[in-house]
Coordinates of C-alpha atoms in Angstrom, one line a residue:
Chain D
M1 CA -6.9 39.4 79.0
K2 CA -6.9 42.8 80.6
F3 CA -9.3 43.8 77.9
L4 CA -11.8 41.1 78.6
K5 CA -11.6 41.8 82.3
Y6 CA -12.4 45.5 81.6
M7 CA -15.3 44.5 79.4
A8 CA -16.7 42.3 82.1
L9 CA -16.4 45.0 84.7
H10 CA -17.9 47.7 82.6
Y11 CA -20.4 45.9 80.4
D12 CA -23.3 48.2 81.5
K13 CA -21.4 51.3 80.6
I14 CA -20.1 49.9 77.3
G15 CA -23.6 48.7 76.5
H16 CA -25.0 52.1 77.2
L17 CA -22.4 53.8 75.0
L18 CA -23.0 51.2 72.3
L19 CA -26.7 52.0 72.2
Q20 CA -25.9 55.7 72.0
H21 CA -23.5 54.9 69.2
V22 CA -26.2 52.9 67.3
R23 CA -28.7 55.7 67.9
V24 CA -26.6 58.5 66.4
T25 CA -25.6 56.3 63.5
V26 CA -29.1 55.0 62.6
I27 CA -30.7 58.5 63.0
S28 CA -28.0 59.9 60.7
L29 CA -28.2 57.1 58.2
V30 CA -32.0 57.3 57.9
L31 CA -31.8 61.1 57.4
A32 CA -28.9 60.7 55.0
A33 CA -31.0 58.3 52.9
I34 CA -34.1 60.5 53.1
I35 CA -32.1 63.4 51.7
G36 CA -29.6 61.5 49.4
I37 CA -32.0 59.1 47.6
P38 CA -34.4 61.8 46.2
L39 CA -31.4 64.0 45.5
G40 CA -29.7 61.2 43.6
I41 CA -32.9 60.5 41.6
L42 CA -33.4 64.2 40.9
I43 CA -29.9 64.8 39.4
T44 CA -30.4 61.9 36.9
K45 CA -32.6 64.4 35.1
N46 CA -29.9 67.0 34.7
E47 CA -26.3 66.3 33.8
K48 CA -25.1 69.8 35.0
A49 CA -26.9 69.5 38.4
A50 CA -25.5 66.0 38.8
K51 CA -21.9 67.2 38.3
I52 CA -22.3 70.0 40.8
V53 CA -24.1 67.9 43.5
L54 CA -21.6 65.0 43.2
Y55 CA -18.7 67.5 43.3
V56 CA -20.0 69.2 46.4
A57 CA -20.7 65.8 48.1
G58 CA -17.1 64.8 47.2
I59 CA -15.7 67.9 48.8
I60 CA -17.6 67.4 52.0
Q61 CA -16.0 64.0 52.1
T62 CA -12.5 65.5 52.1
V63 CA -13.1 67.7 55.1
P64 CA -11.5 66.1 58.1
S65 CA -14.3 65.1 60.5
I66 CA -12.7 66.8 63.5
A67 CA -12.6 70.0 61.6
L68 CA -16.2 69.7 60.5
F69 CA -17.3 69.1 64.1
G70 CA -15.3 72.2 65.0
F71 CA -17.2 74.2 62.4
L72 CA -20.5 73.0 63.6
I73 CA -20.2 73.7 67.3
P74 CA -20.5 77.5 67.0
V75 CA -23.6 77.0 64.9
L76 CA -25.4 74.1 66.5
G77 CA -23.8 73.9 69.9
I78 CA -22.8 70.5 71.3
G79 CA -24.7 67.2 71.6
L80 CA -26.6 65.0 69.2
K81 CA -27.4 67.8 66.8
P82 CA -24.0 68.7 65.3
A83 CA -23.1 65.0 65.3
V84 CA -26.1 64.1 63.2
V85 CA -25.7 67.0 60.9
A86 CA -22.0 66.0 60.3
L87 CA -22.8 62.4 59.8
V88 CA -25.7 63.1 57.4
L89 CA -23.3 65.2 55.3
Y90 CA -20.7 62.4 55.2
G91 CA -23.3 59.9 54.3
Q92 CA -24.4 61.9 51.2
L93 CA -21.6 61.0 48.7
P94 CA -21.9 57.2 48.8
I95 CA -25.7 57.4 48.7
I96 CA -26.2 60.0 46.1
R97 CA -23.5 58.5 43.9
N98 CA -24.9 55.0 44.0
V99 CA -28.5 56.2 43.4
Y100 CA -27.2 58.2 40.4
T101 CA -25.1 55.6 38.9
G102 CA -27.6 52.8 39.6
I103 CA -30.3 54.6 37.7
K104 CA -27.9 56.0 35.0
T105 CA -26.6 52.5 34.1
I106 CA -30.0 51.2 33.2
S107 CA -29.6 50.5 29.5
P108 CA -30.9 53.1 27.0
A109 CA -32.8 50.2 25.3
Q110 CA -34.8 49.6 28.4
M111 CA -35.6 53.3 28.8
E112 CA -36.6 53.4 25.2
S113 CA -38.9 50.4 25.4
A114 CA -40.4 51.7 28.6
R115 CA -41.2 55.0 27.0
G116 CA -42.3 53.3 23.8
M117 CA -44.8 51.2 25.6
G118 CA -46.4 54.3 27.1
M119 CA -45.0 54.5 30.7
T120 CA -45.0 57.9 32.3
G121 CA -41.8 59.2 33.8
F122 CA -43.0 58.4 37.3
Q123 CA -44.0 54.9 36.3
I124 CA -40.6 54.3 34.7
L125 CA -39.0 55.5 38.0
R126 CA -41.2 53.4 40.2
R127 CA -41.3 50.2 38.2
I128 CA -38.1 50.2 36.3
Q129 CA -35.4 52.5 37.5
I130 CA -35.7 52.2 41.3
P131 CA -36.3 48.4 41.4
E132 CA -33.4 47.8 39.0
A133 CA -31.0 50.2 40.7
F134 CA -32.1 48.9 44.1
P135 CA -29.1 46.6 44.8
V136 CA -26.7 49.5 43.9
I137 CA -28.7 52.0 46.0
L138 CA -28.6 49.6 49.0
G139 CA -24.9 49.2 48.3
G140 CA -24.4 52.9 48.7
I141 CA -26.3 52.9 52.0
R142 CA -24.2 50.0 53.2
T143 CA -21.0 52.0 52.4
A144 CA -22.4 55.0 54.2
A145 CA -23.4 53.0 57.2
V146 CA -20.0 51.5 57.7
A147 CA -18.4 54.9 57.3
L148 CA -20.8 56.6 59.7
V149 CA -20.1 54.0 62.5
G150 CA -16.5 55.1 62.3
I151 CA -17.1 58.8 62.1
A152 CA -19.7 58.6 64.9
A153 CA -16.9 57.5 67.2
I154 CA -15.3 60.9 66.6
A155 CA -18.6 62.7 67.2
S156 CA -18.0 61.9 70.9
I157 CA -15.9 65.1 70.9
V158 CA -19.0 67.2 70.4
G159 CA -20.7 65.5 73.2
A160 CA -22.8 63.1 71.2
G161 CA -21.7 60.2 73.4
G162 CA -21.2 56.7 71.9
L163 CA -18.2 54.4 72.0
G164 CA -16.0 57.4 71.0
D165 CA -16.2 58.4 74.7
L166 CA -14.2 55.3 75.7
I167 CA -11.7 55.8 72.9
F168 CA -11.0 59.4 73.8
E169 CA -10.9 58.4 77.5
G170 CA -8.4 55.8 76.7
I171 CA -6.3 58.1 74.6
S172 CA -6.1 60.9 77.3
S173 CA -5.3 58.4 80.1
V174 CA -2.9 56.5 77.8
N175 CA -4.8 53.3 78.5
S176 CA -4.9 51.1 75.4
T177 CA -7.3 48.7 77.1
V178 CA -10.0 51.4 77.3
V179 CA -9.3 52.4 73.7
L180 CA -9.9 48.8 72.7
A181 CA -13.0 48.6 74.8
G182 CA -14.4 51.4 72.6
A183 CA -12.8 50.5 69.3
I184 CA -13.6 46.8 69.2
P185 CA -17.3 47.1 69.8
A186 CA -17.4 49.9 67.3
A187 CA -15.7 47.7 64.7
L188 CA -18.1 44.9 65.5
L189 CA -21.0 47.2 65.2
A190 CA -19.8 48.3 61.7
L191 CA -19.5 44.6 60.7
A192 CA -22.9 43.8 62.1
I193 CA -24.7 46.7 60.3
D194 CA -22.8 45.7 57.1
Y195 CA -24.0 42.1 57.5
V196 CA -27.6 43.0 58.2
L197 CA -27.8 45.3 55.2
G198 CA -26.1 42.7 53.1
V199 CA -28.8 40.2 54.0
L200 CA -31.4 42.7 53.3
E201 CA -29.9 43.5 50.0
R202 CA -30.0 39.9 48.9
S203 CA -33.5 39.1 50.2
L204 CA -34.9 42.2 48.5
N205 CA -33.0 41.7 45.3
P206 CA -35.7 41.8 42.6
M207 CA -33.7 39.4 40.5
P208 CA -33.6 36.4 42.9
T209 CA -32.0 34.1 40.4
M210 CA -29.0 36.4 40.0
K211 CA -28.2 36.0 43.7
K212 CA -24.5 35.2 44.1
Chain W
M1 CA -54.6 53.8 8.8
I2 CA -51.4 55.7 9.3
S3 CA -50.8 58.8 7.3
L4 CA -47.7 60.9 7.4
R5 CA -48.1 64.3 5.7
D6 CA -45.1 66.5 4.9
I7 CA -43.3 65.3 8.0
S8 CA -39.8 66.8 8.7
K9 CA -37.5 66.4 11.6
K10 CA -34.7 68.9 12.2
F11 CA -32.6 68.2 15.3
P12 CA -31.4 71.1 17.5
N13 CA -27.9 70.6 16.1
G14 CA -29.2 71.5 12.7
F15 CA -29.2 68.0 11.2
T16 CA -32.2 67.3 9.1
A17 CA -33.0 63.6 9.7
V18 CA -36.3 63.6 7.8
D19 CA -37.0 66.0 5.0
N20 CA -40.6 66.5 4.1
I21 CA -41.9 63.0 3.6
S22 CA -45.4 61.8 3.1
L23 CA -46.6 58.2 3.3
E24 CA -49.9 56.4 3.5
I25 CA -50.1 53.1 5.1
E26 CA -53.1 50.8 4.7
P27 CA -54.6 48.7 7.5
G28 CA -53.0 45.3 7.7
E29 CA -50.1 46.4 5.6
L30 CA -46.5 45.6 6.4
V31 CA -44.4 48.5 5.3
V32 CA -40.6 48.3 5.5
L33 CA -38.5 51.4 5.8
I34 CA -35.1 50.7 4.4
G35 CA -31.9 52.7 3.9
S36 CA -28.4 53.0 5.1
S37 CA -27.7 54.4 8.6
G38 CA -28.6 58.1 8.9
C39 CA -31.2 57.9 6.2
G40 CA -34.0 58.9 8.6
K41 CA -35.8 55.5 8.7
T42 CA -35.7 55.2 12.5
T43 CA -36.5 58.8 13.1
T44 CA -39.5 58.4 10.8
L45 CA -40.6 55.3 12.8
K46 CA -40.2 57.1 16.2
M47 CA -42.2 60.0 15.1
I48 CA -45.2 57.8 14.7
N49 CA -45.3 57.0 18.4
R50 CA -43.9 60.4 19.2
L51 CA -40.7 59.2 20.8
I52 CA -39.4 61.9 18.5
E53 CA -41.6 64.9 17.9
P54 CA -41.7 66.0 14.3
S55 CA -40.5 69.6 13.5
A56 CA -43.1 70.0 10.9
G57 CA -46.0 68.1 9.3
Q58 CA -48.9 66.1 10.5
I59 CA -49.4 62.4 11.4
F60 CA -52.9 60.9 11.4
I61 CA -53.9 57.5 12.7
N62 CA -57.4 56.5 11.6
G63 CA -58.0 60.1 10.7
E64 CA -57.0 61.4 14.2
D65 CA -54.3 64.0 14.5
V66 CA -51.7 62.2 16.6
L67 CA -49.7 65.3 17.4
Q68 CA -52.7 66.8 19.2
G69 CA -53.4 63.9 21.5
D70 CA -51.7 62.4 24.6
P71 CA -48.4 60.7 23.6
I72 CA -48.7 58.3 26.6
E73 CA -52.1 57.0 25.5
L74 CA -50.9 56.9 21.9
R75 CA -47.9 54.7 22.8
R76 CA -50.0 52.3 24.8
N77 CA -52.0 51.5 21.7
I78 CA -49.0 51.0 19.5
G79 CA -46.8 47.9 19.8
Y80 CA -43.1 48.8 19.9
V81 CA -40.2 46.4 19.3
I82 CA -36.6 47.4 19.1
Q83 CA -33.4 45.5 18.2
E84 CA -32.0 45.6 21.7
I85 CA -35.4 44.2 22.8
G86 CA -35.3 46.2 26.1
L87 CA -36.7 43.5 28.3
F88 CA -36.6 44.5 32.0
P89 CA -34.1 42.2 33.7
H90 CA -35.6 42.5 37.2
M91 CA -39.0 41.3 35.9
T92 CA -40.0 37.8 34.9
I93 CA -41.0 37.1 31.4
A94 CA -44.7 37.1 32.5
E95 CA -44.2 40.4 34.3
N96 CA -42.5 41.9 31.2
I97 CA -45.4 40.9 29.0
A98 CA -48.0 42.1 31.6
L99 CA -46.6 45.6 31.8
V100 CA -48.8 47.4 29.3
P101 CA -52.0 45.4 30.2
Q102 CA -51.3 46.6 33.8
L103 CA -50.9 50.2 32.7
K104 CA -54.2 49.8 31.0
K105 CA -55.7 48.4 34.2
W106 CA -56.7 45.0 33.0
S107 CA -57.8 42.5 35.6
K108 CA -55.3 40.0 36.9
A109 CA -57.2 37.0 35.5
K110 CA -57.4 38.7 32.1
I111 CA -53.6 39.5 32.1
N112 CA -52.7 35.9 33.1
K113 CA -54.8 34.5 30.4
R114 CA -53.3 36.9 27.8
V115 CA -49.7 36.2 28.9
N116 CA -50.2 32.4 28.5
E117 CA -51.8 32.9 25.2
L118 CA -49.0 35.1 23.9
L119 CA -46.3 32.8 25.1
E120 CA -47.9 29.9 23.3
L121 CA -48.3 32.0 20.2
V122 CA -44.5 32.1 19.9
G123 CA -43.9 28.5 20.9
L124 CA -42.8 29.1 24.5
D125 CA -44.3 26.9 27.2
P126 CA -46.0 29.2 29.7
A127 CA -45.4 26.7 32.5
V128 CA -41.7 26.9 31.9
S129 CA -41.1 30.4 30.6
A130 CA -43.5 32.6 32.4
K131 CA -41.5 32.6 35.7
K132 CA -38.1 32.9 34.0
F133 CA -36.0 36.0 33.9
P134 CA -34.8 37.5 30.6
H135 CA -31.2 36.4 31.2
E136 CA -32.3 32.8 31.3
L137 CA -33.6 32.8 27.8
S138 CA -31.7 32.6 24.5
G139 CA -31.4 35.6 22.2
G140 CA -34.1 34.3 19.9
Q141 CA -36.4 33.5 22.7
R142 CA -35.9 37.0 24.2
Q143 CA -36.8 38.6 20.9
R144 CA -39.9 36.4 20.6
V145 CA -40.9 37.7 24.1
G146 CA -40.1 41.3 22.9
V147 CA -42.5 40.8 20.0
V148 CA -45.4 39.3 22.0
R149 CA -44.9 42.0 24.7
A150 CA -45.6 44.5 22.0
L151 CA -48.7 42.5 21.1
A152 CA -49.9 42.3 24.7
V153 CA -52.9 44.6 24.5
D154 CA -53.5 43.6 20.8
P155 CA -52.7 47.0 19.4
P156 CA -53.7 47.6 15.8
I157 CA -50.3 49.1 15.0
M158 CA -46.8 47.7 15.5
L159 CA -43.6 49.7 15.1
M160 CA -40.5 47.5 14.7
D161 CA -37.0 48.9 14.6
E162 CA -34.6 46.2 13.3
P163 CA -36.1 43.7 15.6
F164 CA -34.1 40.7 14.2
G165 CA -30.9 42.7 13.5
A166 CA -28.9 41.4 16.4
L167 CA -29.7 37.7 15.9
D168 CA -27.5 35.1 14.2
P169 CA -28.5 34.4 10.6
I170 CA -30.2 31.1 11.4
T171 CA -32.3 32.4 14.3
R172 CA -33.1 35.5 12.3
E173 CA -34.5 33.5 9.4
Q174 CA -36.5 31.4 11.8
L175 CA -38.0 34.5 13.5
Q176 CA -38.8 36.1 10.2
D177 CA -40.7 33.0 9.2
E178 CA -42.5 32.8 12.5
F179 CA -43.2 36.5 12.3
L180 CA -44.7 36.2 8.8
K181 CA -47.0 33.4 10.0
L182 CA -47.9 35.4 13.1
Q183 CA -48.7 38.4 10.9
A184 CA -50.9 36.3 8.6
T185 CA -53.1 35.6 11.7
V186 CA -52.9 38.9 13.6
K187 CA -52.9 41.2 10.5
K188 CA -51.4 44.2 12.2
T189 CA -50.5 47.4 10.5
I190 CA -46.8 47.3 10.8
V191 CA -44.0 49.7 10.1
F192 CA -40.7 47.9 10.1
V193 CA -37.3 49.4 9.9
T194 CA -34.3 47.5 8.6
H195 CA -31.1 48.0 6.6
D196 CA -31.2 44.4 5.3
M197 CA -32.7 44.3 1.8
D198 CA -33.2 40.5 1.9
E199 CA -35.2 41.0 5.1
A200 CA -37.2 43.7 3.4
L201 CA -37.9 41.7 0.3
K202 CA -39.0 38.7 2.4
L203 CA -41.3 40.6 4.8
A204 CA -42.7 43.7 3.1
D205 CA -45.9 44.3 1.4
R206 CA -44.4 47.6 0.4
I207 CA -40.8 48.8 0.7
V208 CA -39.9 52.5 1.3
V209 CA -36.4 53.2 0.3
M210 CA -35.0 56.2 2.1
H211 CA -31.9 58.3 1.6
Q212 CA -30.9 61.5 3.3
G213 CA -34.3 62.0 4.9
R214 CA -36.2 61.6 1.7
I215 CA -38.2 58.7 0.2
L216 CA -36.6 57.6 -3.0
Q217 CA -39.1 54.9 -3.9
C218 CA -42.1 53.3 -2.3
A219 CA -43.3 50.2 -4.1
R220 CA -44.0 46.5 -3.8
P221 CA -40.8 44.4 -3.4
R222 CA -41.0 43.0 -7.0
E223 CA -41.5 46.5 -8.4
I224 CA -38.4 47.7 -6.5
L225 CA -36.4 44.8 -8.0
R226 CA -37.8 45.2 -11.5
N227 CA -37.9 49.0 -11.8
P228 CA -35.6 50.7 -9.3
A229 CA -36.5 54.4 -9.3
N230 CA -32.9 55.5 -9.7
D231 CA -29.3 54.4 -9.5
F232 CA -29.2 54.7 -5.7
V233 CA -32.1 52.3 -5.3
R234 CA -30.5 50.0 -7.9
D235 CA -27.3 50.0 -6.0
F236 CA -29.0 49.6 -2.7
V237 CA -31.0 46.6 -4.0
G238 CA -27.6 45.2 -5.0
A239 CA -26.0 43.7 -8.1
D240 CA -27.7 40.4 -7.3
H241 CA -31.2 41.9 -7.6
T242 CA -32.0 39.4 -10.4
L243 CA -31.3 36.6 -8.1
K244 CA -33.2 38.2 -5.3
Q245 CA -36.3 38.1 -7.5
L246 CA -36.1 34.4 -7.5
S247 CA -36.8 34.2 -3.9
L248 CA -39.9 36.2 -4.3
I249 CA -41.4 34.1 -7.0
K250 CA -43.1 30.8 -6.2
V251 CA -42.4 27.7 -8.2
R252 CA -46.2 27.4 -8.8
E253 CA -46.1 30.8 -10.7
A254 CA -43.1 30.0 -12.8
M255 CA -43.6 26.3 -13.7
Q256 CA -44.4 25.2 -17.1
T257 CA -47.5 23.0 -17.1
D258 CA -48.0 22.5 -20.8
I259 CA -45.4 19.8 -21.1
S260 CA -45.0 16.5 -22.9
T261 CA -44.6 13.4 -20.8
L262 CA -44.0 9.7 -21.3
Y263 CA -45.9 7.0 -19.5
A264 CA -43.8 4.3 -17.8
D265 CA -45.7 1.5 -19.6
E266 CA -45.5 3.2 -23.0
S267 CA -43.3 1.5 -25.6
I268 CA -39.9 2.8 -26.3
A269 CA -40.9 3.1 -29.9
A270 CA -43.7 5.5 -29.0
A271 CA -41.3 7.4 -26.9
R272 CA -38.9 7.8 -29.8
E273 CA -41.6 9.3 -31.9
K274 CA -42.3 11.9 -29.2
F275 CA -38.6 12.7 -28.9
A276 CA -38.6 13.3 -32.6
Q277 CA -40.5 16.5 -32.0
G278 CA -37.2 18.0 -30.7
Y279 CA -37.2 17.3 -27.0
R280 CA -34.0 16.2 -25.2
S281 CA -35.6 15.0 -22.1
M282 CA -39.0 14.0 -20.8
V283 CA -40.6 13.2 -17.5
V284 CA -42.0 9.7 -17.1
I285 CA -45.3 9.3 -15.1
D286 CA -47.6 6.4 -14.4
R287 CA -51.2 6.4 -15.5
R288 CA -52.2 8.2 -12.3
G289 CA -49.8 11.0 -13.0
I290 CA -47.3 10.1 -10.4
V291 CA -43.7 10.9 -11.4
K292 CA -41.6 7.8 -11.9
G293 CA -38.4 9.2 -13.5
Y294 CA -37.2 10.7 -16.7
V295 CA -35.7 9.7 -20.0
N296 CA -33.1 11.7 -22.0
K297 CA -32.9 11.4 -25.7
V298 CA -29.5 9.6 -25.4
H299 CA -31.1 6.9 -23.3
L300 CA -33.4 5.8 -26.2
N301 CA -30.7 3.8 -27.8
E302 CA -29.8 1.7 -24.8
V303 CA -32.7 -0.7 -25.3
R304 CA -34.7 -0.9 -28.5
E305 CA -37.8 -2.8 -27.4
G306 CA -40.1 -2.8 -24.4
P307 CA -41.7 -0.2 -22.1
V308 CA -40.2 3.1 -21.3
S309 CA -39.7 2.0 -17.7
Q310 CA -36.7 -0.1 -18.9
I311 CA -34.7 2.9 -19.9
M312 CA -36.0 5.6 -17.6
R313 CA -33.8 7.0 -14.9
T314 CA -35.5 6.8 -11.5
R315 CA -33.3 9.3 -9.7
F316 CA -35.0 12.6 -10.4
S317 CA -35.1 16.0 -8.7
S318 CA -38.4 17.4 -7.6
I319 CA -39.8 20.3 -5.7
G320 CA -43.1 21.5 -4.2
P321 CA -45.1 24.2 -5.9
D322 CA -45.0 26.6 -2.9
K323 CA -41.2 26.7 -2.7
S324 CA -39.4 29.7 -4.2
L325 CA -37.6 29.7 -7.5
K326 CA -34.4 30.3 -5.6
E327 CA -34.8 27.0 -3.9
A328 CA -35.6 25.4 -7.3
L329 CA -32.5 26.9 -8.8
T330 CA -30.4 25.8 -5.9
L331 CA -31.6 22.2 -6.4
M332 CA -31.0 22.3 -10.1
I333 CA -27.4 23.5 -9.5
Q334 CA -26.8 20.9 -6.8
R335 CA -28.1 18.0 -8.9
D336 CA -26.7 19.5 -12.2
A337 CA -30.2 19.2 -13.7
G338 CA -31.5 21.2 -16.6
Y339 CA -35.0 21.1 -15.1
I340 CA -36.8 19.7 -12.1
A341 CA -40.3 18.2 -11.7
V342 CA -42.8 20.1 -9.7
I343 CA -44.9 17.6 -7.7
D344 CA -47.6 17.8 -5.1
E345 CA -47.4 16.0 -1.8
R346 CA -48.6 12.7 -3.4
G347 CA -46.0 12.9 -6.1
T348 CA -48.3 13.9 -8.9
L349 CA -46.6 15.9 -11.7
L350 CA -47.8 19.5 -11.8
G351 CA -45.2 20.8 -14.2
V352 CA -41.6 21.5 -14.5
V353 CA -39.2 24.3 -13.8
S354 CA -36.3 24.7 -16.2
T355 CA -33.4 27.0 -16.5
N356 CA -35.1 28.2 -19.5
S357 CA -38.2 29.3 -17.6
L358 CA -36.0 31.0 -15.0
H359 CA -34.3 32.9 -17.6
Q360 CA -37.5 34.1 -19.2
L361 CA -38.9 35.1 -15.9
V362 CA -36.1 37.3 -14.7
G363 CA -35.0 38.5 -18.1
E364 CA -38.3 40.2 -18.9
P365 CA -40.9 42.0 -16.9
Y366 CA -42.5 39.5 -14.8
L367 CA -46.1 40.0 -15.6
E368 CA -45.7 39.6 -19.3
V369 CA -44.3 36.2 -18.8
E370 CA -47.4 34.6 -17.5
G371 CA -49.2 32.6 -20.1
E372 CA -46.3 32.8 -22.5
V373 CA -44.6 29.8 -21.3
E374 CA -44.7 27.0 -23.8
G375 CA -44.1 23.3 -24.0
I376 CA -41.0 21.9 -22.5
E377 CA -37.9 22.5 -24.5
I378 CA -35.0 21.5 -22.3
S379 CA -31.6 22.5 -23.6

């Protein structure tokens, strides 16, 4: 009850922070995809490179986000920049991994018949590998998106704004209502993004009859 | 058409898959490469479209040195069918078939027409199948699509790597039969890999038996059965090679035509006279030559007077002239008959096939048998 009253009173502030939150998440997600997808494709050509890249992306994932933000402040200062850089880094593992496995799991028979019928490497990539791995690739982006919404809340400590501001404000004033006012919209945002990408995934599935 | 000259393939790990082989393949010929796994048959096949690059030697197609040209262009002009088919699951059947025509920049209208034509060629209704996805088809249908996809741009050459290997025996036989019919109309130059001798014997114009990267024998199917080059080939052909020959010989080629017959309206007395020449059984026909039944010597005593039709047995076994001797023998065993009548579609007697004639055929070199077959002497 107290929570709803708070929401009603501060809807403009919450709305503003929500937009900030969406902005940092979306910018980071797009950049993460722009970097991660080509990287994932590239490493399918070289087993050794794949191992290294996936290992590094895995290590980044294990660094606590607060620590990572701490590392980035001396280099990038505060604001949107360190937040986006950190989020892009966190988004790499799910995206690269899914692109890589999505393409790698295409059967050798398909690859052989594609080559055998005279498709070039690029044609195979464009017409066979990417379309077929597409659901898996989008799945990776979904995973990254949901994770980034959560981590973006923490990015508030480097001054990137967003719903994290409310959460930290609530924590420092020991006011759980304010914490909830930040946390619940953040959770809903994660669910919403997941839902939208899920719909996108199904509607773009190149195998419509295999829809679940 | 295709000419392999001193081709070898040594893999980086030191394994020599193909060891200095040469092979000439004529246009329109169906050559089957056969051998146990690891014999180099698939490697040989894949060197023709350069999915595997030879370590040494030359490959010519229509006199052109394949290894000097562009492998992509080469592959677009060679149909390629593999056991696992390799249809693309995210594309419809029509899209799968249309791939190579698209790569060759055909017009949409031309592609559509070709796709429909090809689907009909293998008995798939374009209206139903074109928009389906591969997982909605049965294994046999998928492999049919695999074959016509390779035929899409009407390439003069087809390479087929155990295309029917993963199918159940019934579907496999069916597809082999369809494939033979198809080949009779499209007359492609085909290199076909299998490890199944029965399949090789059924399909091949020529069989190339390979072992440890070398060619042990390259000959027509009957020649392989008759005169295996060495013990390995003999073993590979199998202990039942005599029986296998039966499936390669048509009844028409093996039947005895110079036979004595009885007419149904002939008198039993006249029949007795004919039997006196030493026969044990005779086919009974009417005056138009239509088979009516048969009479065995022992039946002669059942009735002493009247026409042959009174004593003839009307339940007789018969077979068409274009069936194989294997089918004839199967019938004879099933019916416990010493011989069966060969008849055309109207029932006219063309000749008979007896256990005797089978024995002569597979017991001696085949060619010498022709013309030697004498009057019926059923034992």
